Coordinates of N, CA and C in Angstrom, one line a residue:
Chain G
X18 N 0.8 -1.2 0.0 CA 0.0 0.0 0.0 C 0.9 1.2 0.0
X19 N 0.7 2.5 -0.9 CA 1.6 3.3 -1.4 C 0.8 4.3 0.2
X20 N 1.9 4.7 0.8 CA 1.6 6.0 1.9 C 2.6 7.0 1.8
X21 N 1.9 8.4 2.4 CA 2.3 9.0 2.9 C 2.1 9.4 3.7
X22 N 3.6 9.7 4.8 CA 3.4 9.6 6.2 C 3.4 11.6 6.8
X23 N 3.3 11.9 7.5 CA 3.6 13.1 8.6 C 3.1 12.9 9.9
X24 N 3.9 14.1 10.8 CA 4.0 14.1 12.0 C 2.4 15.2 12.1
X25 N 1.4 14.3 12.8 CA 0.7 15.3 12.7 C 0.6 16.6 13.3
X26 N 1.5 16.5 14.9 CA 1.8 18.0 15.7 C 0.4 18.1 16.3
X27 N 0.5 19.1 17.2 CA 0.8 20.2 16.5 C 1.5 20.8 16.9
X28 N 2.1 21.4 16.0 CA 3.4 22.2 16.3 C 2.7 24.1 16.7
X29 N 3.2 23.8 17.9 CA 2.9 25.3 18.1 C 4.2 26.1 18.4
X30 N 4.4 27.1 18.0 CA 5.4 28.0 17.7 C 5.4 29.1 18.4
X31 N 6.0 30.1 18.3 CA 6.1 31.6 18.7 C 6.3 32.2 17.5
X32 N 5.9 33.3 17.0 CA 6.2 34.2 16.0 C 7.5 34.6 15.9
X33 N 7.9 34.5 15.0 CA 9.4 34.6 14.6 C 10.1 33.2 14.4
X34 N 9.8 32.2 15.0 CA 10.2 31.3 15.2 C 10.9 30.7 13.9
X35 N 11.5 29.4 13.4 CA 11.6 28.3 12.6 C 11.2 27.4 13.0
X36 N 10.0 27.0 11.9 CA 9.9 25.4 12.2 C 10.2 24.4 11.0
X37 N 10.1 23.5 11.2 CA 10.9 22.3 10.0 C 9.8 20.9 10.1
X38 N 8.5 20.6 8.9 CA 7.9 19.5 9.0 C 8.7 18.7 8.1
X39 N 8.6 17.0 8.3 CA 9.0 16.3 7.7 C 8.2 15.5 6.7
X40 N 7.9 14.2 6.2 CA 7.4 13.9 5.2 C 8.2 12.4 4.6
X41 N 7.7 11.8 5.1 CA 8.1 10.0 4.2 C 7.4 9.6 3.3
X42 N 7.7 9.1 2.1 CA 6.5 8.4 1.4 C 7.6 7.3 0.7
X43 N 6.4 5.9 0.4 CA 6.8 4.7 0.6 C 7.3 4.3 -0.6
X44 N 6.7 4.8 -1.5 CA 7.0 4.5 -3.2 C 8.1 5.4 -3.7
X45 N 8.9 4.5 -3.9 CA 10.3 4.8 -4.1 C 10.2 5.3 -5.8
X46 N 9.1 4.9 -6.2 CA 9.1 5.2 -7.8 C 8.3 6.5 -8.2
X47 N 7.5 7.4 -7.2 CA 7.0 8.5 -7.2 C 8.0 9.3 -8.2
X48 N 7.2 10.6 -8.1 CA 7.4 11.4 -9.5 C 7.5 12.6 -9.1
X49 N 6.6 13.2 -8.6 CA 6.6 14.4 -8.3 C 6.1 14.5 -6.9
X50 N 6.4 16.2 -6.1 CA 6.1 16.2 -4.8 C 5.8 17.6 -4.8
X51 N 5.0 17.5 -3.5 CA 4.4 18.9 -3.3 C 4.3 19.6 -1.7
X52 N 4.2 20.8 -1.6 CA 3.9 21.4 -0.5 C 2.3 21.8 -0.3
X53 N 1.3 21.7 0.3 CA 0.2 22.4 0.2 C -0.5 22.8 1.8
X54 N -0.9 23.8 1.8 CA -1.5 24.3 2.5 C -3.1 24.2 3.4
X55 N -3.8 23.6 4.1 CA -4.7 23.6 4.3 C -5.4 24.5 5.4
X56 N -6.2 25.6 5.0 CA -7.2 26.2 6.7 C -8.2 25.4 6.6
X57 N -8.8 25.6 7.8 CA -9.7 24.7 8.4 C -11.0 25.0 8.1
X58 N -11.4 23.8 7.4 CA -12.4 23.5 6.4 C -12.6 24.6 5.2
X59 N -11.6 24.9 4.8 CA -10.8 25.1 3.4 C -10.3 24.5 2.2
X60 N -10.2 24.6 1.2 CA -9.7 23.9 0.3 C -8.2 23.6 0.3
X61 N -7.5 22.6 -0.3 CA -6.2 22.7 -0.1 C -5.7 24.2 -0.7
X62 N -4.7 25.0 -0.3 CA -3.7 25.9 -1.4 C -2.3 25.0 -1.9
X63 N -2.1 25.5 -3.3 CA -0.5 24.7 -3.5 C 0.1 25.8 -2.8
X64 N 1.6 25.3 -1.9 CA 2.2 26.4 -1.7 C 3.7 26.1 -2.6
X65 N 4.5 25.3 -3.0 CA 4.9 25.1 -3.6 C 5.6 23.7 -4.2
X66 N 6.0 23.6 -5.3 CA 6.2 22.2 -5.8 C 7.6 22.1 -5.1
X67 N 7.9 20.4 -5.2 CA 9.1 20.4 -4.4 C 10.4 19.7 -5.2
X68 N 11.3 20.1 -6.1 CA 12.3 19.7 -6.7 C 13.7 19.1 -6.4
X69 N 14.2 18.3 -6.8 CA 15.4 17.4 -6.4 C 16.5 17.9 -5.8
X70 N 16.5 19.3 -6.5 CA 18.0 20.6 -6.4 C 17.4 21.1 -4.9
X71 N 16.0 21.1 -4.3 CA 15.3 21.7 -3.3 C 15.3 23.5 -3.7
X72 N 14.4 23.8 -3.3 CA 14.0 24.9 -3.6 C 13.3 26.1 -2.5
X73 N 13.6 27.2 -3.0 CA 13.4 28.2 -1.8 C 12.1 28.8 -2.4
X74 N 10.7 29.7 -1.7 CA 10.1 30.6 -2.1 C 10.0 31.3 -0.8
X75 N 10.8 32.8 -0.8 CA 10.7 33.5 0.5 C 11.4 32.9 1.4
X76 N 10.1 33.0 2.3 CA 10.3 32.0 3.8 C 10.6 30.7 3.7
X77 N 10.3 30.1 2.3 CA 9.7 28.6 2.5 C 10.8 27.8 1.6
X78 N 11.4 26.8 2.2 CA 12.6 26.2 1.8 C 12.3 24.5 1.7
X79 N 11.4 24.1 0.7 CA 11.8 22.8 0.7 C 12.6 22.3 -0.2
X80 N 12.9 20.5 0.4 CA 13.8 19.7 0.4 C 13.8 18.4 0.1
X81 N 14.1 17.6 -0.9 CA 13.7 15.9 -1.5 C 14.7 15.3 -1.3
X82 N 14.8 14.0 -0.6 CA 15.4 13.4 -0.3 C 15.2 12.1 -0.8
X83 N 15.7 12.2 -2.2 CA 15.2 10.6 -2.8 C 15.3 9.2 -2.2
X84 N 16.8 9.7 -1.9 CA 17.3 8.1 -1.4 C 16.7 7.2 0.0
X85 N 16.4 8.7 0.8 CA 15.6 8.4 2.1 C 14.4 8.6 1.8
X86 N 13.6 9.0 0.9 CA 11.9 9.4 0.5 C 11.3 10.3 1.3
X87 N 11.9 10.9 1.6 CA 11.3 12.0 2.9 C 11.7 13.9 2.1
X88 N 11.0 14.2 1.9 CA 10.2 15.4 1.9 C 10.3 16.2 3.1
X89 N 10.9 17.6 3.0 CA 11.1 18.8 4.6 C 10.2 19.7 4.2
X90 N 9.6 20.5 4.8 CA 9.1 21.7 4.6 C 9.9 22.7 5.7
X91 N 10.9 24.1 5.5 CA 11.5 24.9 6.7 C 10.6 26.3 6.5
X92 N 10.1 26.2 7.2 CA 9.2 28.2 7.3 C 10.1 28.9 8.4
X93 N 10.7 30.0 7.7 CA 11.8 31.0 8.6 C 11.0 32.3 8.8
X94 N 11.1 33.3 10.1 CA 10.2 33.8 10.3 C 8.9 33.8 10.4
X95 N 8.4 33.0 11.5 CA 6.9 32.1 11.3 C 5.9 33.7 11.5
X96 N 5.0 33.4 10.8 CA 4.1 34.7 10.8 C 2.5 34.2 11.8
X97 N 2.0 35.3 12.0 CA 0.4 34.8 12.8 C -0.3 33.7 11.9
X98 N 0.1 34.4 10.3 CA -0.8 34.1 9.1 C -0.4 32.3 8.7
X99 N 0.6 32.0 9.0 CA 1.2 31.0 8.9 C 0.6 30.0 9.2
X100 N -0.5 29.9 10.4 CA -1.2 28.8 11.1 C -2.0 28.1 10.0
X101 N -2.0 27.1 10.3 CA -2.7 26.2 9.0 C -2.1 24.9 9.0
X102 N -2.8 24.0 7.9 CA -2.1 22.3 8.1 C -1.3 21.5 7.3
X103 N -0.6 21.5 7.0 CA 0.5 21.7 6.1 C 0.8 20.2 5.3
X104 N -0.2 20.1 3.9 CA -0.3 18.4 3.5 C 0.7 18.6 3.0
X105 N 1.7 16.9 2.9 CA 2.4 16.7 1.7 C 1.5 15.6 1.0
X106 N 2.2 16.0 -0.6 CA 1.4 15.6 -1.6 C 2.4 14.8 -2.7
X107 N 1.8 13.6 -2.6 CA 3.1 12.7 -3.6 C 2.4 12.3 -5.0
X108 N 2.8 12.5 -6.1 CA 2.1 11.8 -7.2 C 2.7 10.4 -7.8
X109 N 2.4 9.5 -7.4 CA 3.0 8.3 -7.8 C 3.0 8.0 -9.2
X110 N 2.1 8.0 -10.1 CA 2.3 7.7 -11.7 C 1.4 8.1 -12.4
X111 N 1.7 8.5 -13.5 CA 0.4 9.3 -13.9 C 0.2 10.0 -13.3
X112 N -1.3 10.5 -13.3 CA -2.2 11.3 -12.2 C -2.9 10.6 -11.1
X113 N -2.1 9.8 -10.3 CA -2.6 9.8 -9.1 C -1.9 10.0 -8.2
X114 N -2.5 10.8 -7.2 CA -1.7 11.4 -5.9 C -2.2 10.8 -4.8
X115 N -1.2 11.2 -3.9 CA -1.4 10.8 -2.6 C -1.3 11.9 -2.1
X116 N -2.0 12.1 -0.5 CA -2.1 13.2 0.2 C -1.3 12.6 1.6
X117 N -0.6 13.1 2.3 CA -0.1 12.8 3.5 C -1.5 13.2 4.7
X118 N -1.0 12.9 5.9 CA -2.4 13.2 6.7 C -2.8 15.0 7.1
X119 N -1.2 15.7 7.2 CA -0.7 16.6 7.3 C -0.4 16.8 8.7
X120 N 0.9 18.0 8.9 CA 1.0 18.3 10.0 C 0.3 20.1 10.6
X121 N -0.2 20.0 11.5 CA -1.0 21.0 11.8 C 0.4 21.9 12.5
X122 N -0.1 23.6 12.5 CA 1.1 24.2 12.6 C 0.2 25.6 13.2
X123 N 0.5 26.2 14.2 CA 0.3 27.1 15.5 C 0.9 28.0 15.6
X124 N 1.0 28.9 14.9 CA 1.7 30.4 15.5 C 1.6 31.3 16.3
X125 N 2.2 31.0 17.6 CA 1.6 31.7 18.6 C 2.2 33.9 18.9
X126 N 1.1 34.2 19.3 CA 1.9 35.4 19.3 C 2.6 35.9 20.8
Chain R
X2 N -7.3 36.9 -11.1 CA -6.4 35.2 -11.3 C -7.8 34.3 -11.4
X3 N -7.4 33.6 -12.3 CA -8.2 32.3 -12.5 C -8.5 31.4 -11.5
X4 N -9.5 30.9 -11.3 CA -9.7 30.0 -9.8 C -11.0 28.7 -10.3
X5 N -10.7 28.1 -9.7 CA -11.9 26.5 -10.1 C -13.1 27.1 -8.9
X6 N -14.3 26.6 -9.4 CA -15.4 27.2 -9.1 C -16.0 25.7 -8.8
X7 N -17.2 25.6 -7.8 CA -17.9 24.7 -7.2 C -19.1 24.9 -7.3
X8 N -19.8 24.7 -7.4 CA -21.6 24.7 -7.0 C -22.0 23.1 -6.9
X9 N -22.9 22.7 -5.8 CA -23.3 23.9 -4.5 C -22.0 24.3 -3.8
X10 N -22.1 24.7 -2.7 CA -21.4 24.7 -1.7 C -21.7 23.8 -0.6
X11 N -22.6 23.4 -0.9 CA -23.2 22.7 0.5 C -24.7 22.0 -0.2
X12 N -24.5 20.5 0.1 CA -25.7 19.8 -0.2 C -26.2 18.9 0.5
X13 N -27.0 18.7 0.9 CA -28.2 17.6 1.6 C -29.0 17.1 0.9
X14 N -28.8 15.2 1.2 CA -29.4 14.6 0.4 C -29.8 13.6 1.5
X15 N -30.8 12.8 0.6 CA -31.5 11.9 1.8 C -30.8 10.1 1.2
X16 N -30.2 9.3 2.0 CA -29.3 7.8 1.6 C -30.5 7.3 0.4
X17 N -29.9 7.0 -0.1 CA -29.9 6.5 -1.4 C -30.4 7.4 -2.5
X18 N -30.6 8.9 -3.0 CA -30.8 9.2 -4.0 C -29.3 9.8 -4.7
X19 N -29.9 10.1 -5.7 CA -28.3 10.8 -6.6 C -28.0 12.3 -6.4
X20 N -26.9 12.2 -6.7 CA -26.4 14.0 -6.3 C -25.5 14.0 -7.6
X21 N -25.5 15.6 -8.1 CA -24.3 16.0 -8.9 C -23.5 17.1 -8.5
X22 N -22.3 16.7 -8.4 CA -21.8 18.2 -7.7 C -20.8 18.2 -9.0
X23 N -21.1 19.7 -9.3 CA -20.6 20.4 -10.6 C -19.1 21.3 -10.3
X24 N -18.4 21.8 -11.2 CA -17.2 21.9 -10.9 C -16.9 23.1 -12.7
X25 N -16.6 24.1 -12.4 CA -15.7 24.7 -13.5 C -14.2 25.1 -13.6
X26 N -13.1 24.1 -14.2 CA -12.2 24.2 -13.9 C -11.3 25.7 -14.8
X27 N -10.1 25.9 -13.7 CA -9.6 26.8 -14.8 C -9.5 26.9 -16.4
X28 N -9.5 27.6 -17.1 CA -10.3 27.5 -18.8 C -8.9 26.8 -19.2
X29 N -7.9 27.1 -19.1 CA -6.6 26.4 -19.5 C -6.1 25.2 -19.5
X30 N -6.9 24.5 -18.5 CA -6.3 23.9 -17.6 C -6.8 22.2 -18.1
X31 N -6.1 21.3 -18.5 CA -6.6 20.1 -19.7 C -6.8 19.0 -18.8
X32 N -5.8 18.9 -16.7 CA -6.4 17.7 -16.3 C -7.0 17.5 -14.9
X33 N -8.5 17.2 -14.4 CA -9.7 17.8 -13.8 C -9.1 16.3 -12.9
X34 N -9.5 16.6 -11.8 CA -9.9 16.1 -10.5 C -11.2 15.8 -9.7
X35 N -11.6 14.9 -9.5 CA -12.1 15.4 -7.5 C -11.4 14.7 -7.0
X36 N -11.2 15.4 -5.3 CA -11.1 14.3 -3.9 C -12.5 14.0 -3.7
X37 N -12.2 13.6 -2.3 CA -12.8 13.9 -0.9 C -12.2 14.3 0.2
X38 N -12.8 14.6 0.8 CA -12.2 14.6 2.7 C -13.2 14.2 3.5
X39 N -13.3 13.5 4.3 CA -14.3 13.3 5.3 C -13.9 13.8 6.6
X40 N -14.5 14.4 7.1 CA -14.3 15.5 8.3 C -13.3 14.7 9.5
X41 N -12.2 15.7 9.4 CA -11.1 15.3 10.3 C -10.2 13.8 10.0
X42 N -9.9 13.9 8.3 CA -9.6 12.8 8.0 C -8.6 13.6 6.5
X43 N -7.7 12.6 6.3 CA -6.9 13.1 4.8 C -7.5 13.0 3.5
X44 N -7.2 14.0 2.9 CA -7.4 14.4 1.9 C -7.2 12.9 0.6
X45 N -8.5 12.5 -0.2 CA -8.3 11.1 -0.6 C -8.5 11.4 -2.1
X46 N -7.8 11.1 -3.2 CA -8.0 10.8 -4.2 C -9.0 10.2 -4.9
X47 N -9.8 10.7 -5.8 CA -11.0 9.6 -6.8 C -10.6 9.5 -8.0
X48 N -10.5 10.3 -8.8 CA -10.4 10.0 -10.5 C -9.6 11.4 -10.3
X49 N -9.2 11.0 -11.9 CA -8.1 11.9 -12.7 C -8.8 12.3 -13.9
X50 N -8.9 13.2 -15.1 CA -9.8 12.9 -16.1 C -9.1 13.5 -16.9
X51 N -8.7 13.6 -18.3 CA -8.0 14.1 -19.1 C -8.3 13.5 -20.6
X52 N -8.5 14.8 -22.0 CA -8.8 14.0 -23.1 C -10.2 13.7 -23.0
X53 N -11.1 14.0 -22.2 CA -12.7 13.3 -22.2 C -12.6 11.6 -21.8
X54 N -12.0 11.2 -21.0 CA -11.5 10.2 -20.0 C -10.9 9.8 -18.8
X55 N -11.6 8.9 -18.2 CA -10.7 8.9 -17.2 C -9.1 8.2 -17.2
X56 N -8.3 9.3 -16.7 CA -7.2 8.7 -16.8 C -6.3 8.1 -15.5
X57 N -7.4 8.4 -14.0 CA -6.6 7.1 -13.4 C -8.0 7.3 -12.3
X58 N -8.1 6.0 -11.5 CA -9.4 5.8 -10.5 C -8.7 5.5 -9.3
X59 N -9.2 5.9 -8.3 CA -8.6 5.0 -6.9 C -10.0 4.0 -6.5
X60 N -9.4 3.1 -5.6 CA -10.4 2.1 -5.0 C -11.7 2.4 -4.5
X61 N -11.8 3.7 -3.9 CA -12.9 4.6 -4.2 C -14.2 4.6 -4.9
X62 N -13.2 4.5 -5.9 CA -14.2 5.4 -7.2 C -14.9 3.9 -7.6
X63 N -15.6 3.8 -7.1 CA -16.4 2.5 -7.7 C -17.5 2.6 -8.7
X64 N -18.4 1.9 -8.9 CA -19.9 2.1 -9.8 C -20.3 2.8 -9.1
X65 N -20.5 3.5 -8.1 CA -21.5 4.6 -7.7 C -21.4 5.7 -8.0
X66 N -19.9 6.1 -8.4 CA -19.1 7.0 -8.9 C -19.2 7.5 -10.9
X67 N -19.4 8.4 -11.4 CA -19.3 8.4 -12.9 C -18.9 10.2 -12.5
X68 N -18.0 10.5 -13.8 CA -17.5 11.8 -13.9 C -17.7 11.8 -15.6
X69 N -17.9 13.4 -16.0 CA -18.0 13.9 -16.9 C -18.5 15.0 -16.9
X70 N -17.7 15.7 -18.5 CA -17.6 17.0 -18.7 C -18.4 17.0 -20.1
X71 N -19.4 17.2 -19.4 CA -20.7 17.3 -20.6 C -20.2 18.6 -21.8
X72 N -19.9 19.6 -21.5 CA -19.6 20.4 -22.3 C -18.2 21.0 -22.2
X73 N -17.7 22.0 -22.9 CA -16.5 23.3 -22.5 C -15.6 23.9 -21.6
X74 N -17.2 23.5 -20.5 CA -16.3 24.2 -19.4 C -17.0 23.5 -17.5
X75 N -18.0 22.5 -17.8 CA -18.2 22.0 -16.9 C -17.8 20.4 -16.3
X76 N -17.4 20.5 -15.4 CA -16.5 18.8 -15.2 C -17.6 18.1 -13.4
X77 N -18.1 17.2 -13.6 CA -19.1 16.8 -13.0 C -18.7 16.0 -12.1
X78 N -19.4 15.2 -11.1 CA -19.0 14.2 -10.4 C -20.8 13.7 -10.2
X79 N -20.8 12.4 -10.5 CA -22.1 12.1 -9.6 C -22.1 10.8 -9.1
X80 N -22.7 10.7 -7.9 CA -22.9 9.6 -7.0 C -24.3 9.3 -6.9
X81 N -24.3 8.2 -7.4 CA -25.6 7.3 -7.5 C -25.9 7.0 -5.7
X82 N -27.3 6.8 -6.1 CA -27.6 5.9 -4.3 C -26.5 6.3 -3.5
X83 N -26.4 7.6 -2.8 CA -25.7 8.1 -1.7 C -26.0 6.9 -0.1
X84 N -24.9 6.8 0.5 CA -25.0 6.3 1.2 C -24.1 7.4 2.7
X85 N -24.4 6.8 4.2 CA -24.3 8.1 4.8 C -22.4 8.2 5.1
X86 N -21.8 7.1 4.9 CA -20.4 7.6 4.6 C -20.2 7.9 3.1
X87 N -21.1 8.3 2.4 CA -20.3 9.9 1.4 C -20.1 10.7 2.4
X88 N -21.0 11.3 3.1 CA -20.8 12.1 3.7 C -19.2 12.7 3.8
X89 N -19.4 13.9 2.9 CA -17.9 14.4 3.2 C -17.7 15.7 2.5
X90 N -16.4 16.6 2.1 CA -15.8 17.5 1.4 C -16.0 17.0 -0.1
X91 N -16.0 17.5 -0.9 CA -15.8 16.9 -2.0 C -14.7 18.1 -3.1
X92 N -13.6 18.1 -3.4 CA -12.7 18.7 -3.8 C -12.8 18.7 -5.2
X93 N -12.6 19.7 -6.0 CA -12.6 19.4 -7.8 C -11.4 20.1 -7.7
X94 N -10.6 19.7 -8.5 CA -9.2 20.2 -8.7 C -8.9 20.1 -10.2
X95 N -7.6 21.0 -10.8 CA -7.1 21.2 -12.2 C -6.0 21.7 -12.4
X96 N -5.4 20.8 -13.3 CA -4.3 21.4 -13.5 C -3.3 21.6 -15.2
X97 N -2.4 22.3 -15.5 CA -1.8 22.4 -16.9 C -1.7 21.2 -17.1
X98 N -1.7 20.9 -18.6 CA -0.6 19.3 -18.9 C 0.4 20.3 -19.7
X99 N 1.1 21.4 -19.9 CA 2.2 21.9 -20.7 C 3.2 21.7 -19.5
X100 N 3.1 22.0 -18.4 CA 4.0 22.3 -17.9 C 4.8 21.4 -17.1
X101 N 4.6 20.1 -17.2 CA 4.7 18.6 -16.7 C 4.6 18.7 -14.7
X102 N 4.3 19.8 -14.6 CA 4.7 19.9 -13.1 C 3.2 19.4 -12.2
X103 N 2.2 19.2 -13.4 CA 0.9 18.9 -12.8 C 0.3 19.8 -11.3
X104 N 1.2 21.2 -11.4 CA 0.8 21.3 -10.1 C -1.0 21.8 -9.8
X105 N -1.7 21.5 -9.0 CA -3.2 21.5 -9.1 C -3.8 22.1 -8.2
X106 N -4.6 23.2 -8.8 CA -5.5 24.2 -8.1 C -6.8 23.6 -7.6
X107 N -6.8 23.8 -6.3 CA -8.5 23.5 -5.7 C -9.6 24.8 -5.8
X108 N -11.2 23.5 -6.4 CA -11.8 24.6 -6.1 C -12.2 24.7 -4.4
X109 N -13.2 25.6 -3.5 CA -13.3 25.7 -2.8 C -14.7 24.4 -1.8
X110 N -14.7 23.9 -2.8 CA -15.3 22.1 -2.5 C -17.0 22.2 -1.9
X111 N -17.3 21.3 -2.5 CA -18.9 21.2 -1.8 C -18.8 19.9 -0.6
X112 N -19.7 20.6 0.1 CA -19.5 20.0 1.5 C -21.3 19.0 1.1
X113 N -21.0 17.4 1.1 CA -21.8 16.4 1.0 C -22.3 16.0 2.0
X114 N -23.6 16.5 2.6 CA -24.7 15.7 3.9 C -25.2 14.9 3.8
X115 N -25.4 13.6 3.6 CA -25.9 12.4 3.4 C -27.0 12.0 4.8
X116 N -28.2 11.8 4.9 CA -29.0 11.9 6.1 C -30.1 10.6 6.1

C-alpha cells in the first residue's frame, strides 16, 4: 500500500520562530512532490512544488530526499498568518496522488 | 487570477438518491480532479480525467461514482444511491498538462450531507 506519512503536531510555535515538517513516502518510484496548504475547512492551497535541487520561495525552503523518501518543509520567520495544516502531496504515476495526513502548525503570538 | 469554481457549496441529500456536484475548472487547464475529505480525515483521491476520459481511478471510485464533462467548461462528479459515509468534502481540482509539473488548483469544495 503506497503511503504518505507526517507528523501530525501540532506544532505550536512563537512568531518569529523556525519550524521544519518532515514527510516519508513509501513508493520509491514517485514522481513528483508537493507542499500544500490547508485552513480549516478550506480547500487545499498549493504552496509550492518540491524539486530534487530543493527549492526556496521566501520564507519557505523545501527539500527531497530521494534516497531516504522524505520530503522537509523549513518556514523561517513564522508569521500569525502561517497557522494552517501543512499536506504533503506525492504523485505516484500518472495522475494519481497521494495526500499525506498533514501536520498542523500554531503560530503563537 | 483564475480559480476552479464549485456549486453547490453545501448539499443535503437523503441515503440512497443521486447527487451531482458540478465543478468549473480553470479554462486552460486540460487535467480535472475530484477528492474527498471526510471530516477530520486526509485528503483522498478519486479519479483523474484528461482527453474526455478517465485517466486514473482509486479504489474509491467504484460504480457509484461516474465523472463527466458534458460540455467546454463543466466537469461533474455524480454519486448514484448516496449512502451516509459519502458524507464528506468533495474537492474538484485542475491542473496544466504543458507544464509537466501537474501542479493543481482546488476549487473551494462542496461539503456532501448524506441523512
Amino acid at each position: 500500500r503506497k503511503e504518505v506519512e507526517q507528523d501530525p503536531g501540532p506544532f505550536n510555535v512563537p512568531e518569529g520562530a523556525t519550524v521544519a515538517f518532515n514527510c516519508t513516502y513509501s513508493n520509491s518510484a514517485s514522481q513528483s512532490f508537493f507542499w500544500y496548504r490547508q485552513d480549516c475547512r478550506k480547500e487545499p492551497k498549493l504552496l509550492m512544488s518540491v524539486y530534487s535541487s530543493g527549492n526556496e520561495d521566501g520564507r519557505f525552503t523545501a527539500q527531497l530526499n530521494r534516497a531516504s523518501q522524505y520530503i522537509s518543509l523549513l518556514i523561517r520567520d513564522s508569521k500569525l498568518s502561517d497557522s494552517a495544516t501543512y499536506l504533503c502531496v506525492v504523485r505516484d504515476y500518472g495522475q494519481n496522488f497521494v495526500f499525506g495526513p498533514g501536520t498542523r502548525l500554531s503560530v503563537l503570538p | 487570477e483564475p480559480e476552479v469554481t464549485q456549486t453547490p457549496s453545501h448539499q443535503v441529500t437523503q441515503m440512497g438518491q443521486e447527487v451531482i456536484l458540478r465543478c468549473v475548472p480553470i479554462s486552460n487547464h486540460l487535467y480535472f480532479y475530484w477528492y474527498r475529505q471526510i471530516l477530520g480525515q486526509k485528503v483522498e483521491f478519486l479519479v483523474s480525467f484528461y482527453n474526455n476520459e478517465i485517466s486514473e481511478k482509486s479504489e474509491i471510485f467504484d460504480d457509484q461514482f461516474s465523472v463527466e464533462r458534458p460540455d467546454g467548461s463543466n466537469f461533474t462528479l455524480k454519486i448514484r444511491s448516496t449512502k451516509l459515509e459519502d458524507s464528506a468534502m468533495y474537492f474538484c481540482a485542475s491542473s496544466e498538462a504543458a507544464s509537466g509539473s501537474y501542479e493543481q488548483y482546488f476549487g473551494p469544495g462542496t461539503r456532501l450531507t448524506v441523512t
